[in-house]
Amino acid sequence: MSDIINLLPDSVANQIAAGEVVDRPASAVKELVENAIDAGATSIQLIVKDAGRTLIQVIDNGCGMSDSDARLCFERHATSKIHKADDLFAIRTMGFRGEALASIAAVAQVELRTRQHENDLGTCVVIEGCDVKKQEPCTCAAGTSIAVRNLFYNIPARRNFLKKDTIEFSHIDEIFRRIAIVNYNVAFSVHHNGKLLYDLKAGNKAQRIASIFGMGASERLFPVEESTDIVSVEGFVGKPEHVRKTRGEQYLFVNGRYIKHLALGAAVEKAYTDLIPERTYPSYFLFIKVDPSRIDVNIHPTKTEVRFVDEHALFAIIRSATKKAIGQFDLATELTFDQPESLDLSPAPTGYIPDQPKVSFNPNYNPFNTGSSFHSGSSFRSDSGSSPRTIEAKEHFFDTTPETESQLDFSEPMPIEAKTPSISTTEESSPFCFASKYIVTTLRSGVVFIDQQRAHERILFEQFMNRKEMTTPAGAQQLLFPVNCTFSPSDRELMNEMVEDLRRLGFAIEPLASSRGTFVVSATPPDVADSQLQSIFDQMLADYKGGVMQKFADRDRILCLSLARQLAVKCGTALKTVEIQHLLADLFSCQCPNISPSGKKIMYILNETELEEKLK
Ligand code: ADP
Ligand code: MG
């Protein structure tokens, strides 16, 4: 019997491989633009016709190729980026499989013009479905231009499979954004059917995001920054009040490359628990740097999926960095996208290897460990406990690093001259209550209006949540006469489930053996009147059973929020000066002073420019 095994001709093998690398115009765009970036280009033009069906052209001012490389680059496994298997683990460039150009050339008509900067003449190569039609010297700009025409011209099945132009172009657009955001130090332009869609100047991260997503982006984002031994995280996360109904604006970059990573994405979203409604999604643009040997990028052909060695640690760090950004990013320093010097976002040089960042992250940081605020905070009526901390103290607080924060003693008003020269100390203003509803005071950035009820809800909520983490309840008050509360048979079961949580919140509560459905309470958290007890528990049960607070997954949060809501000072209560001072001090010691535990804005700052605008 004669031999039956044939080696596939290259053209066929390339067509098969092409299906993996280039499945639609957007993937060709990705490969070509990434090659341009790898070539060190500082300016890249993308020209597209008919959503890439007719033409995809990428012109760069990168290093260009020699005559022989210009021919060789279309061979399979032709790459200048890997020499030996070990290189795979240290890879920092975009492509490295050496398959892209071969695959594209297998399924399109390609014209390459390239010139190295030191040469006068460049090379032009025309190749169609793997056949080199022409290679000759040519005059052209330094750098490389690759025009890909009639993609899939020789695979009608695939060509017919392409979606409407609008859809194919939206894929190109998304691919382009992913590359352009993280390569903010490269200038880009994009034309589609002769129309200029993007004209992006080289800049910093913030400017790039603003020029792609609109200047309004600056109002919607908080900056994030965290640096530890294993990872550094920088970027921006959306303010809770600007969540979206889809996951559209979520970008995660690792070592300069866009990636998809379910767990890390979830880490960001987790930081918004309590702050945003269910089925809404925060925006984020996070730029993560890890040691390249701690990731494996080669697990997926299009390389958007990666695996991390330190995934658990990364998860925790990203979540806490995001939380910190949301909670502490301040009222005073609003993010300004047109002031690049306010955020040091200078671009990393190409081939940048992050060195081990130093630890400045304190996972145990807890503002409530600072002096006496914990025990007295919830009580407006008690005169003991912390003396009022001024709001300036908090402004100073924002300027300190986490390590020093935990050692700060707030029992005395903080001296403010040290690091915050911009605070005007001359205007002595005491906060006051307006309309029995809002507290009005001044910050260095403007006049701030604080919803007293929401503020108090936030304070109590954080105090209760902190109590949950402690083993013995703090600040419980003994009742002179224990109070009996009674529950229906079904509520009885729930009460039994909740009893441990209630104890940690400061209730001393026991089921009464002699009478089923009755619980006896002998101590309560501060400021709970015994006459309220039954109704407080009833409300907690109702909240627990669902209804209003469906969005919380765990019972702890539901109970803390329920109690915080019930005990918070209501609108319509005119607060006394000392109460206002306590409230402000406690609010600004919160992790999240801006947003109430049910996700509503606590404060509004009227700044000078806005005021001038209004008075025009
Ligand atoms: P890979 O990028 O994985 O190495 P490609 O098929 O995309 O494989 O490219 C093959 C080689 O062609 C690259 O390694 C690089 O040397 C060269 N090349 C491709 N595009 C460019 C460009 N725009 N400028 C300079 N060299 C390029
Ligand atoms: Mg490549």
XYZ file of C-alpha atoms and ligand atoms in Angstrom, residues 30-32 34-35 38 79 81 94-101 303, ligand 2:
18
model
C -5.131 44.156 16.943
C -2.142 42.273 15.557
C -1.043 45.095 13.285
C 0.405 45.739 18.506
C 3.256 45.093 16.077
C 6.367 46.621 19.662
C 9.483 36.598 15.091
C 10.772 38.660 19.851
C 2.640 42.224 22.641
C 3.035 39.516 20.088
C 5.536 36.757 20.216
C 4.022 33.800 18.458
C 5.292 34.948 15.101
C 2.034 33.934 13.488
C 0.122 37.096 12.880
C 1.595 38.354 9.647
C -3.675 36.561 24.788
Mg 2.764 40.457 16.194
